[in-house]
Amino acid sequence: MFPTVREVLALDPVRHGAPRLVAGEAGLDRPVRWVHVAEVPDIATLLRGGELVLTTGIGLPGEDAGLRAFIGDLAGVGVSGLVVELGRRYHTGVPRVMAAAAERAGMPLVELRRATPFVRVTEAVHALIVDAQLTELRAAEEIHQRFTELSVEGADPGEVVRQAAELSGCPVVLENLSRQVLAYDPARENAELLLDRWEQHSRRIRPAGRTVYDPDSGWLVTMVGARGEDWGRLLLRWPGGGEWNSARDAVTGAISPPTRLTILVERAASTLALGRLIRRDAEGLERQIHRTLLTALLDRSRPVDEVALRARGLGLVLERRHLVGVVVRHRADEPDSGSTGTGDGDEPGPARLRDLAEAVGQAVREANLTGLTSAVDDQAVGALLALPDPAAEERALASFAAALRRTRPESRPSDPAATRAVGGGKGAEPGRGAGGAKSAEPGRDAGGLIIAAGSGVSSLREAGRSLIEARQVAEAARNDRRDLPIFRLPHVGLAGLLHLLRDEPRLQTFVERELGALLAYDARHPREHLLGTLRAYLEQGRNKSAAAAAAHLSRPAFYERLARIGRILDVDLDSVDACLSLHVALLALDAIRTS
């Protein structure tokens, strides 16, 4: 924001005075925060740092010790430089002792060899400062306007990151708490070099604060999150210079990114956080109400009595019913934007989700069931079935699954034995699904549908739990190659549970708390790979001899590595509880990295 001493010396009012640099050339790029005229030797006590001091020298001490003290005091408070007009006190030049002291302090000392009206210098410099401040304000206004528009438009994270890179001209990366890249824009740099060994590189950037610049790596980092829950970090690499000139501390001289860049990353982060909270919906009014009510049950954003009342207004009675949450989703996510292929047709994502929601609603009607149905996120459709009693649960789910298979053939299971085991294919011909059509080979159709159901509950206050359970089971079942007509909680193991929770910031925080120190150590010492040593130890049931053999290490070397791991993580690796926690964290890390 501020001009440098070098830029001030180039101004016409200063050049009129025939300036000559006497000492302190290394400090010419110091910023000038203000210009101060002084004729007394004890002026340093009135300064704050960053000032360019102008003087004729008439009040300066006559002895060498006094001049050294004067220069030392100015340098001590961090002035940008000292300009001395010749002719009043010093005629041929400033005293050598003065120049030597300024050179030692690295403070620019300039002579004006012609009489110069100081007021013209102060006016010119202050005008330059004000212009720079106005430029900063205009840039900040453009940033606010751009990201406000993105918030209103509901821009996706990739677009927000792209706009941040475009405005700054710097590479921008959005990562989650596990240091996985969610979106990036290299800003005309090499993307492969930018993201090479990203996790290890990112773990070395550990700023202490919410928005901090790490000068060692050159990354400006800010946390991303809302409502007190952070879920990622936004990083902008600022090499310094260029259009966004350095912001050098007026006192210490330390270089940091300009205020505009800090504003930019923080506004981009808030836009990303807000975008995660906003859900645009192009469905009909009734479907919107269904979605509102399902969402209210999932996140408890509305009183249960209000949900029951609004559902009754739609003709759905949810009180005194046996309620079962169901979630239906495609086994494969919608491909990246720009691609229209989905694996089961050529519809883009929103159209595919809308069709799936309609199919689920139709299946509920065909099975003579009642309930709320709507998309619950960008990939899944939920239903809350209201049944007369618990005894009707299995029969109702089988009828719903059969109806959905008739509507969406890709939802048919391929394993007839599994079909009979769940009850959805009774009487079906071997090798055929319940609808009578030939089934696919097991695990062949990665684009098929997954139908998952939560545990039945007897109260609307517990309905959210059943829906959440169904959604978690559906998410975990994506990695389950079995083709079951309906997935239930007993089908999901610990690895599946951690997989479905992999995007949960609290799980990522748990992994960082348990393994972060070891991951950071491995990032600094990639040849040692202590994480692999820990994995071998835990997978072999804490049998050190078997683990050493599995890791292809001698027992002394393996024991030494275990001891080092214990010191790094500050845990007792002979403790069952500590090892259990570490093993769960390892499984969670695998789920996060393979998502």
Coordinates of C-alpha atoms in Angstrom, one line a residue:
M1 CA 0.0 0.0 0.0
F2 CA 2.8 2.5 0.9
P3 CA 5.4 3.9 -1.6
T4 CA 9.1 2.9 -1.0
V5 CA 12.0 5.3 -0.3
R6 CA 13.2 4.6 -3.8
E7 CA 9.8 5.7 -5.2
V8 CA 9.8 8.8 -3.1
L9 CA 13.3 9.8 -4.4
A10 CA 11.9 9.6 -7.9
L11 CA 9.1 12.2 -7.3
D12 CA 9.5 15.6 -9.0
P13 CA 9.6 17.7 -5.8
V14 CA 12.4 15.5 -4.5
R15 CA 14.3 15.4 -7.7
H16 CA 14.2 19.2 -7.8
G17 CA 16.4 19.1 -4.7
A18 CA 19.1 17.1 -6.5
P19 CA 19.0 14.1 -4.1
R20 CA 22.1 12.0 -3.5
L21 CA 22.1 8.7 -1.5
V22 CA 24.9 8.8 1.1
A23 CA 24.3 5.6 2.9
G24 CA 21.8 2.7 3.5
E25 CA 21.2 1.6 -0.1
A26 CA 19.9 -1.7 1.2
G27 CA 17.0 0.0 2.8
L28 CA 15.7 1.8 -0.3
D29 CA 12.7 -0.6 -0.6
R30 CA 11.4 0.2 2.8
P31 CA 7.8 1.5 2.8
V32 CA 7.2 5.1 3.6
R33 CA 4.1 5.3 5.9
W34 CA 4.3 9.1 6.4
V35 CA 6.6 12.1 6.0
H36 CA 7.7 14.0 9.1
V37 CA 9.7 17.3 9.2
A38 CA 11.9 17.6 12.3
E39 CA 14.6 19.9 13.5
V40 CA 15.1 18.6 17.1
P41 CA 17.4 15.7 18.1
D42 CA 15.0 13.9 20.3
I43 CA 12.3 13.4 17.6
A44 CA 12.5 9.6 17.8
T45 CA 10.2 9.5 20.9
L46 CA 7.4 11.0 18.8
L47 CA 7.6 8.6 15.9
R48 CA 5.9 5.2 15.3
G49 CA 8.0 3.7 12.6
G50 CA 7.8 3.9 8.8
E51 CA 8.3 7.7 8.6
L52 CA 10.6 9.5 6.2
V53 CA 12.2 12.2 8.2
L54 CA 13.1 15.6 6.6
T55 CA 15.5 18.0 8.3
T56 CA 17.9 20.9 7.6
G57 CA 20.1 19.7 10.5
I58 CA 20.1 23.0 12.3
G59 CA 19.1 21.4 15.6
L60 CA 21.3 18.3 15.4
P61 CA 24.1 17.7 17.9
G62 CA 27.5 19.0 17.0
E63 CA 29.5 16.2 18.6
D64 CA 30.0 12.8 16.9
A65 CA 28.5 10.8 19.8
G66 CA 25.3 12.9 19.6
L67 CA 25.0 12.3 15.9
R68 CA 25.5 8.5 16.4
A69 CA 22.8 8.5 19.1
F70 CA 20.5 10.5 16.8
I71 CA 20.8 8.0 13.9
G72 CA 20.6 5.1 16.4
D73 CA 17.4 6.4 17.9
L74 CA 15.8 6.8 14.4
A75 CA 16.8 3.4 13.3
G76 CA 15.6 1.9 16.6
V77 CA 12.0 3.1 16.1
G78 CA 12.1 1.9 12.5
V79 CA 12.0 5.1 10.4
S80 CA 12.2 4.5 6.6
G81 CA 14.9 7.0 6.0
L82 CA 16.5 10.4 6.7
V83 CA 16.6 13.3 4.2
V84 CA 18.9 16.2 5.0
E85 CA 18.8 19.5 3.1
L86 CA 22.2 21.0 2.7
G87 CA 22.9 24.7 3.1
R88 CA 21.6 25.6 6.5
R89 CA 23.8 23.5 8.8
Y90 CA 25.9 21.3 6.5
H91 CA 27.2 23.0 3.3
T92 CA 29.3 20.4 1.4
G93 CA 27.7 17.2 2.8
V94 CA 26.6 15.4 6.0
P95 CA 29.2 14.5 8.5
R96 CA 31.0 11.2 7.8
V97 CA 30.1 9.8 11.3
M98 CA 26.5 10.3 10.4
A99 CA 26.8 8.4 7.1
A100 CA 28.7 5.6 8.8
A101 CA 26.1 5.2 11.5
A102 CA 23.3 5.2 8.9
E103 CA 25.1 2.6 6.8
R104 CA 25.6 0.3 9.8
A105 CA 21.9 0.6 10.6
G106 CA 20.9 0.0 7.0
M107 CA 18.8 3.2 7.0
P108 CA 18.8 5.3 3.9
L109 CA 20.5 8.7 4.3
V110 CA 19.9 11.2 1.5
E111 CA 21.3 14.7 0.9
L112 CA 19.3 17.4 -0.9
R113 CA 22.0 19.6 -2.6
R114 CA 19.5 22.3 -3.5
A115 CA 16.9 24.1 -1.4
T116 CA 13.7 22.2 -1.4
P117 CA 10.3 23.3 0.0
F118 CA 9.5 20.4 2.3
V119 CA 5.8 21.1 2.0
R120 CA 5.9 20.0 -1.7
V121 CA 7.6 16.8 -0.7
T122 CA 5.1 16.0 2.0
E123 CA 2.1 16.8 -0.3
A124 CA 3.5 14.6 -3.1
V125 CA 4.2 11.6 -0.8
H126 CA 0.9 11.9 1.1
A127 CA -1.0 12.1 -2.2
L128 CA 0.8 8.9 -3.3
I129 CA -0.2 7.2 -0.1
V130 CA -3.8 8.3 -0.4
D131 CA -3.9 7.1 -4.0
A132 CA -2.5 3.7 -3.0
Q133 CA -5.1 3.5 -0.2
L134 CA -7.9 4.3 -2.7
T135 CA -6.6 1.6 -5.1
E136 CA -6.6 -0.8 -2.2
L137 CA -10.2 0.1 -1.3
R138 CA -11.3 -0.3 -5.0
A139 CA -9.6 -3.7 -5.2
A140 CA -11.3 -4.7 -1.9
E141 CA -14.7 -3.5 -3.2
E142 CA -14.2 -5.6 -6.4
I143 CA -13.4 -8.6 -4.3
H144 CA -16.5 -8.2 -2.2
Q145 CA -18.7 -7.7 -5.2
R146 CA -17.3 -10.7 -7.1
F147 CA -17.7 -13.1 -4.2
T148 CA -21.1 -11.7 -3.3
E149 CA -22.3 -12.5 -6.8
L150 CA -20.8 -16.0 -6.5
S151 CA -22.7 -16.5 -3.2
V152 CA -26.0 -15.4 -4.7
E153 CA -25.4 -17.6 -7.7
G154 CA -24.6 -20.6 -5.6
A155 CA -21.3 -21.2 -7.4
D156 CA -19.6 -24.5 -6.8
P157 CA -16.2 -24.7 -5.0
G158 CA -14.3 -25.1 -8.3
E159 CA -15.7 -21.8 -9.6
V160 CA -15.0 -20.0 -6.3
V161 CA -11.4 -21.2 -6.4
R162 CA -11.1 -20.3 -10.1
Q163 CA -12.3 -16.7 -9.4
A164 CA -9.9 -16.4 -6.5
A165 CA -7.0 -17.4 -8.7
E166 CA -8.1 -15.1 -11.4
L167 CA -8.4 -12.1 -9.1
S168 CA -5.1 -12.7 -7.4
G169 CA -3.1 -14.2 -10.3
C170 CA -1.8 -16.7 -7.8
P171 CA -2.3 -20.5 -7.5
V172 CA -5.2 -21.4 -5.1
V173 CA -5.9 -24.8 -3.5
L174 CA -8.9 -25.9 -1.5
E175 CA -8.2 -28.9 0.7
N176 CA -10.1 -30.8 3.4
L177 CA -8.8 -31.4 7.0
S178 CA -7.0 -34.5 5.8
R179 CA -5.0 -32.5 3.3
Q180 CA -6.8 -33.9 0.3
V181 CA -7.3 -31.4 -2.6
L182 CA -11.0 -30.7 -3.2
A183 CA -10.4 -28.0 -5.9
Y184 CA -7.5 -26.0 -7.3
D185 CA -6.5 -23.5 -10.0
P186 CA -2.8 -23.3 -10.8
A187 CA -3.1 -19.8 -12.3
R188 CA -1.2 -20.6 -15.4
E189 CA 1.5 -22.5 -13.5
N190 CA 2.2 -26.2 -13.8
A191 CA -0.6 -28.1 -12.1
E192 CA 1.4 -31.3 -11.7
L193 CA 4.2 -29.5 -9.9
L194 CA 1.7 -27.6 -7.8
L195 CA 0.0 -30.8 -6.5
D196 CA 3.0 -33.1 -6.5
R197 CA 3.2 -34.8 -3.0
W198 CA 0.6 -32.3 -1.9
E199 CA -0.3 -34.0 1.4
Q200 CA 3.3 -34.0 2.6
H201 CA 3.9 -30.4 1.5
S202 CA 0.6 -29.2 3.1
R203 CA 1.4 -30.8 6.4
R204 CA 4.6 -28.7 6.6
I205 CA 2.4 -25.6 6.5
R206 CA 1.2 -25.2 10.1
P207 CA 0.2 -21.6 10.7
A208 CA -0.8 -20.5 14.2
G209 CA -4.0 -18.6 13.5
R210 CA -7.1 -18.6 11.4
T211 CA -5.7 -16.6 8.5
V212 CA -1.9 -16.6 8.4
Y213 CA 0.9 -16.2 5.9
D214 CA 3.7 -18.8 6.1
P215 CA 6.8 -17.1 4.8
D216 CA 8.8 -20.3 4.6
S217 CA 6.5 -21.9 2.1
G218 CA 5.0 -18.8 0.6
W219 CA 1.4 -19.9 1.2
L220 CA -1.3 -17.6 2.6
V221 CA -3.7 -20.0 4.5
T222 CA -7.2 -19.5 5.9
M223 CA -9.6 -22.0 7.5
V224 CA -12.9 -22.8 5.8
G225 CA -16.0 -23.5 7.8
A226 CA -19.3 -22.2 9.2
R227 CA -21.2 -22.4 12.4
G228 CA -18.1 -23.1 14.4
E229 CA -17.2 -26.2 12.4
D230 CA -14.2 -26.0 10.0
W231 CA -14.1 -28.5 7.2
G232 CA -11.1 -27.4 5.1
R233 CA -8.4 -24.9 4.3
L234 CA -8.0 -22.5 1.5
L235 CA -4.4 -21.8 0.4
L236 CA -3.0 -19.1 -1.9
R237 CA 0.6 -19.1 -2.9
W238 CA 2.0 -15.6 -3.0
P239 CA 5.5 -15.3 -4.4
G240 CA 5.7 -11.6 -3.7
G241 CA 5.9 -8.6 -6.0
G242 CA 4.0 -8.2 -9.2
E243 CA 0.7 -6.4 -9.4
W244 CA 0.1 -7.1 -5.7
N245 CA 3.3 -5.5 -4.4
S246 CA 4.8 -6.6 -1.1
A247 CA 3.3 -5.4 2.1
R248 CA 6.4 -4.8 4.2
D249 CA 5.9 -4.1 7.9
A250 CA 6.8 -0.5 8.4
V251 CA 8.7 -1.2 11.7
T252 CA 10.3 -4.7 11.2
G253 CA 10.5 -4.6 7.4
A254 CA 9.2 -8.2 7.2
I255 CA 7.5 -8.9 3.9
S256 CA 3.9 -10.2 4.0
P257 CA 1.1 -10.4 1.4
P258 CA -0.9 -7.2 0.9
T259 CA -4.1 -6.6 2.7
R260 CA -6.1 -7.2 -0.5
L261 CA -4.9 -10.8 -0.7
T262 CA -5.9 -11.5 2.9
I263 CA -9.3 -10.0 2.2
L264 CA -9.6 -12.1 -1.0
V265 CA -8.8 -15.5 0.6
E266 CA -11.1 -14.8 3.6
R267 CA -14.0 -13.7 1.3
A268 CA -13.4 -16.8 -0.9
A269 CA -13.4 -19.0 2.2
S270 CA -16.7 -17.5 3.5
T271 CA -18.2 -18.0 0.0
L272 CA -17.2 -21.6 0.1
A273 CA -18.6 -22.1 3.6
L274 CA -21.9 -20.4 2.6
G275 CA -22.2 -22.4 -0.6
R276 CA -21.9 -25.6 1.4
L277 CA -24.9 -24.5 3.5
I278 CA -27.1 -23.4 0.6
R279 CA -29.0 -26.0 -1.4
R280 CA -30.7 -25.0 -4.5
D281 CA -33.7 -26.9 -5.4
A282 CA -35.6 -26.9 -8.7
E283 CA -38.3 -29.3 -7.7
G284 CA -42.1 -28.7 -7.5
L285 CA -43.6 -27.1 -4.4
E286 CA -44.9 -30.3 -2.9
R287 CA -41.5 -32.0 -3.4
Q288 CA -39.8 -29.0 -1.9
I289 CA -42.0 -29.4 1.2
H290 CA -41.1 -33.1 1.3
R291 CA -37.5 -32.2 1.2
T292 CA -37.9 -29.5 3.8
L293 CA -39.5 -31.9 6.2
L294 CA -37.0 -34.7 5.5
T295 CA -34.1 -32.2 6.0
A296 CA -35.7 -31.0 9.2
L297 CA -35.8 -34.6 10.5
L298 CA -32.2 -35.1 9.5
D299 CA -30.7 -32.0 11.0
R300 CA -33.4 -31.3 13.7
S301 CA -33.8 -27.8 12.4
R302 CA -37.6 -27.7 13.1
P303 CA -39.7 -28.9 16.0
V304 CA -41.0 -32.4 15.5
D305 CA -44.6 -31.2 16.1
E306 CA -44.3 -28.7 13.3
V307 CA -43.0 -31.5 10.9
A308 CA -45.9 -33.7 11.9
L309 CA -48.4 -30.8 11.4
R310 CA -47.0 -29.9 7.9
A311 CA -46.9 -33.5 6.9
R312 CA -50.6 -33.8 7.9
G313 CA -51.3 -30.9 5.7
L314 CA -50.0 -33.0 2.8
G315 CA -52.2 -35.9 3.8
L316 CA -49.4 -37.8 5.5
V317 CA -49.9 -39.1 9.0
L318 CA -46.6 -39.6 10.7
E319 CA -47.7 -39.8 14.4
R320 CA -48.3 -43.1 16.0
R321 CA -46.8 -44.9 13.0
H322 CA -43.8 -47.3 12.6
L323 CA -41.3 -45.2 10.7
V324 CA -38.5 -46.6 8.5
G325 CA -35.9 -44.4 6.7
V326 CA -34.9 -45.5 3.2
V327 CA -32.1 -44.1 1.0
V328 CA -31.6 -44.9 -2.7
R329 CA -28.5 -43.9 -4.6
H330 CA -26.5 -44.8 -7.6
R331 CA -23.4 -46.9 -6.8
A332 CA -21.3 -44.5 -8.8
D333 CA -21.3 -40.7 -8.2
E334 CA -22.1 -38.3 -11.1
P335 CA -18.9 -37.7 -13.1
D336 CA -17.2 -34.4 -13.1
S337 CA -19.0 -31.4 -14.5
G338 CA -18.6 -31.1 -18.2
S339 CA -19.3 -34.8 -18.8
T340 CA -22.8 -35.9 -19.5
G341 CA -22.2 -39.6 -19.1
T342 CA -23.6 -41.1 -15.9
G343 CA -23.1 -44.8 -16.4
D344 CA -26.8 -45.5 -16.8
G345 CA -27.8 -42.9 -19.4
D346 CA -26.8 -39.6 -20.8
E347 CA -28.6 -37.4 -18.3
P348 CA -26.6 -34.8 -16.4
G349 CA -26.5 -35.0 -12.6
P350 CA -29.5 -32.9 -11.6
A351 CA -31.7 -34.6 -14.2
R352 CA -30.6 -38.1 -13.1
L353 CA -31.3 -37.2 -9.4
R354 CA -34.7 -35.8 -10.3
D355 CA -35.6 -39.0 -12.3
L356 CA -34.4 -41.1 -9.4
A357 CA -36.6 -39.1 -7.0
E358 CA -39.6 -39.6 -9.2
A359 CA -38.9 -43.3 -9.5
V360 CA -38.7 -43.6 -5.7
G361 CA -42.0 -41.7 -5.3
Q362 CA -43.6 -43.9 -7.9
A363 CA -42.4 -47.0 -6.2
V364 CA -43.8 -45.9 -2.8
R365 CA -47.2 -45.4 -4.5
E366 CA -47.1 -48.7 -6.4
A367 CA -46.3 -50.5 -3.2
N368 CA -49.4 -48.9 -1.5
L369 CA -47.2 -47.2 1.0
T370 CA -47.2 -43.6 2.4
G371 CA -44.3 -41.4 3.4
L372 CA -42.1 -38.5 2.6
T373 CA -39.8 -38.8 -0.4
S374 CA -37.2 -36.4 -1.7
A375 CA -33.5 -36.0 -2.6
V376 CA -31.5 -35.7 0.5
D377 CA -28.2 -34.6 -1.1
D378 CA -26.7 -34.3 -4.6
Q379 CA -26.5 -38.1 -5.1
A380 CA -29.2 -39.8 -3.0
V381 CA -33.0 -39.9 -2.6
G382 CA -34.5 -40.5 0.8
A383 CA -37.9 -41.8 1.9
L384 CA -39.5 -42.0 5.3
L385 CA -42.1 -44.8 5.2
A386 CA -45.0 -44.6 7.6
L387 CA -46.3 -48.2 8.4
P388 CA -49.2 -49.2 10.6
D389 CA -47.1 -51.6 12.8
P390 CA -43.6 -53.0 13.1
A391 CA -44.7 -56.4 11.7
A392 CA -45.3 -54.8 8.3
E393 CA -41.7 -53.6 8.0
E394 CA -40.0 -56.4 6.1
R395 CA -43.0 -56.9 3.8
A396 CA -43.2 -53.2 3.0
L397 CA -39.5 -52.9 2.3
A398 CA -39.7 -55.9 -0.1
S399 CA -42.7 -54.4 -1.9
F400 CA -40.9 -51.1 -2.2
A401 CA -37.7 -52.7 -3.6
A402 CA -39.7 -54.8 -6.0
A403 CA -41.6 -51.8 -7.3
L404 CA -38.4 -49.8 -7.7
R405 CA -36.8 -52.6 -9.7
R406 CA -39.8 -52.6 -12.1
T407 CA -39.3 -48.9 -12.5
R408 CA -35.5 -48.8 -12.6
P409 CA -34.2 -52.1 -13.9
E410 CA -30.6 -51.3 -12.9
S411 CA -31.6 -51.6 -9.2
R412 CA -32.1 -55.4 -9.6
P413 CA -29.7 -57.5 -7.5
S414 CA -27.6 -60.0 -9.4
D415 CA -27.5 -62.7 -6.8
P416 CA -30.7 -64.7 -6.6
A417 CA -29.6 -66.4 -3.4
A418 CA -29.1 -63.0 -1.8
T419 CA -32.5 -62.0 -3.2
R420 CA -34.2 -64.9 -1.5
A421 CA -32.3 -64.3 1.7
V422 CA -33.6 -60.8 2.1
G423 CA -37.1 -61.8 1.0
G424 CA -37.3 -59.7 -2.1
G425 CA -37.1 -62.5 -4.7
K426 CA -39.4 -65.2 -3.4
G427 CA -40.4 -67.5 -6.2
A428 CA -38.0 -65.9 -8.7
E429 CA -36.5 -68.1 -11.3
P430 CA -32.8 -68.8 -10.6
G431 CA -30.6 -66.3 -12.3
R432 CA -33.4 -63.8 -12.6
G433 CA -34.4 -60.9 -10.5
A434 CA -37.7 -60.3 -8.8
G435 CA -39.0 -58.6 -12.0
G436 CA -38.2 -61.7 -14.1
A437 CA -35.5 -60.1 -16.1
K438 CA -32.0 -61.6 -16.5
S439 CA -29.7 -60.2 -13.8
A440 CA -26.2 -58.9 -14.4
E441 CA -23.2 -60.8 -13.1
P442 CA -22.2 -60.0 -9.5
G443 CA -20.5 -56.6 -9.2
R444 CA -20.6 -55.9 -12.9
D445 CA -22.8 -52.9 -13.0
A446 CA -21.0 -50.1 -11.1
G447 CA -23.8 -47.7 -12.1
G448 CA -26.6 -49.7 -10.4
L449 CA -28.8 -48.6 -7.6
I450 CA -28.3 -49.2 -3.9
I451 CA -31.3 -49.4 -1.7
A452 CA -30.5 -49.0 2.0
A453 CA -32.9 -49.0 5.0
G454 CA -32.4 -47.8 8.6
S455 CA -33.8 -49.4 11.7
G456 CA -37.5 -48.9 12.3
V457 CA -38.5 -46.5 15.0
S458 CA -41.8 -45.9 16.8
S459 CA -41.6 -42.1 17.2
L460 CA -41.2 -39.2 14.8
R461 CA -38.5 -37.8 17.2
E462 CA -36.4 -40.8 16.2
A463 CA -37.1 -40.7 12.5
G464 CA -34.0 -38.6 11.8
R465 CA -31.8 -41.4 13.3
S466 CA -33.4 -44.0 10.9
L467 CA -32.8 -41.7 7.9
I468 CA -29.2 -41.0 8.9
E469 CA -28.6 -44.7 9.4
A470 CA -30.0 -45.5 6.0
R471 CA -27.9 -42.8 4.3
Q472 CA -24.8 -44.1 6.0
V473 CA -25.5 -47.6 5.0
A474 CA -26.1 -46.6 1.4
E475 CA -22.8 -44.7 1.3
A476 CA -20.9 -47.6 2.8
A477 CA -22.5 -50.1 0.5
R478 CA -20.9 -48.4 -2.5
N479 CA -17.7 -50.3 -1.7
D480 CA -19.6 -53.5 -1.1
R481 CA -19.5 -55.7 -4.2
R482 CA -22.5 -57.8 -3.0
D483 CA -25.7 -57.2 -4.8
L484 CA -28.2 -57.3 -2.0
P485 CA -31.8 -56.1 -2.7
I486 CA -31.8 -54.0 0.5
F487 CA -28.7 -53.1 2.6
R488 CA -29.2 -52.9 6.3
L489 CA -26.9 -52.0 9.2
P490 CA -25.7 -55.5 9.9
H491 CA -24.2 -55.6 6.4
V492 CA -21.8 -52.7 7.2
G493 CA -18.6 -53.4 9.1
L494 CA -16.2 -51.0 10.8
A495 CA -14.3 -50.2 7.5
G496 CA -17.6 -49.5 5.8
L497 CA -18.7 -47.3 8.7
L498 CA -15.5 -45.3 8.5
H499 CA -15.8 -45.0 4.7
L500 CA -19.2 -43.5 5.0
L501 CA -18.0 -41.0 7.6
R502 CA -14.8 -40.1 5.6
D503 CA -16.0 -36.5 4.8
E504 CA -17.1 -35.9 8.4
P505 CA -14.7 -33.1 9.7
R506 CA -14.8 -34.7 13.2
L507 CA -13.5 -38.0 11.8
Q508 CA -10.8 -36.1 9.9
T509 CA -9.9 -34.2 13.1
F510 CA -9.7 -37.5 15.0
V511 CA -7.3 -38.9 12.4
E512 CA -5.2 -35.7 12.6
R513 CA -5.2 -35.9 16.4
E514 CA -4.1 -39.5 16.5
L515 CA -1.8 -39.7 13.5
G516 CA -1.0 -36.1 12.5
A517 CA 2.4 -36.0 14.3
L518 CA 3.5 -39.3 12.6
L519 CA 2.2 -38.2 9.2
A520 CA 4.1 -34.9 9.6
Y521 CA 7.3 -36.9 10.6
D522 CA 6.9 -39.1 7.5
A523 CA 6.5 -36.0 5.3
R524 CA 9.8 -34.7 6.6
H525 CA 11.5 -38.2 6.4
P526 CA 9.8 -40.0 3.5
R527 CA 12.4 -42.8 3.5
E528 CA 11.5 -44.1 7.0
H529 CA 7.8 -44.5 6.4
L530 CA 7.0 -45.1 10.1
L531 CA 3.2 -45.2 9.3
G532 CA 3.9 -48.6 7.5
T533 CA 5.7 -49.8 10.6
L534 CA 2.7 -48.9 12.8
R535 CA 0.3 -50.5 10.3
A536 CA 2.3 -53.8 10.3
Y537 CA 2.4 -53.8 14.1
L538 CA -1.4 -53.3 14.5
E539 CA -2.4 -55.7 11.7
Q540 CA -0.4 -58.4 13.3
G541 CA -2.3 -58.1 16.5
R542 CA 0.7 -56.3 18.3
N543 CA 2.8 -59.4 17.7
K544 CA 6.2 -57.7 17.3
S545 CA 8.0 -60.7 15.8
A546 CA 5.3 -61.4 13.2
A547 CA 5.1 -57.6 12.5
A548 CA 8.9 -57.4 12.0
A549 CA 8.7 -60.3 9.5
A550 CA 5.7 -58.7 7.7
A551 CA 7.6 -55.4 7.5
H552 CA 10.8 -57.2 6.2
L553 CA 12.8 -55.7 9.1
S554 CA 15.1 -57.2 11.7
R555 CA 13.6 -57.4 15.1
P556 CA 16.0 -54.8 16.6
A557 CA 15.3 -52.4 13.8
F558 CA 11.6 -52.9 14.1
Y559 CA 11.7 -52.4 17.9
E560 CA 13.7 -49.2 17.5
R561 CA 11.1 -47.9 15.0
L562 CA 8.2 -48.8 17.4
A563 CA 10.0 -46.9 20.2
R564 CA 10.4 -43.9 17.9
I565 CA 6.7 -44.0 16.9
G566 CA 5.8 -44.1 20.6
R567 CA 7.8 -41.0 21.2
I568 CA 6.5 -39.1 18.2
L569 CA 2.8 -39.9 19.1
D570 CA 3.4 -39.8 22.8
V571 CA 1.6 -43.1 23.3
D572 CA 2.3 -46.5 25.0
L573 CA 2.2 -49.0 22.1
D574 CA 1.7 -51.8 24.7
S575 CA -1.6 -50.3 25.7
V576 CA -4.6 -52.1 24.2
D577 CA -6.7 -48.9 24.3
A578 CA -4.1 -46.8 22.7
C579 CA -3.5 -49.3 19.9
L580 CA -7.2 -49.7 19.3
S581 CA -7.6 -45.9 18.8
L582 CA -4.6 -45.9 16.5
H583 CA -5.9 -48.8 14.5
V584 CA -9.3 -47.1 14.0
A585 CA -7.5 -43.9 12.9
L586 CA -5.5 -45.9 10.4
L587 CA -8.7 -47.5 9.0
A588 CA -10.2 -44.0 8.8
L589 CA -7.2 -42.6 7.1
D590 CA -7.4 -45.4 4.5
A591 CA -11.1 -44.6 4.0
I592 CA -10.3 -40.9 3.5
R593 CA -7.5 -41.6 1.1
T594 CA -9.4 -44.1 -1.1
S595 CA -12.6 -42.0 -1.3

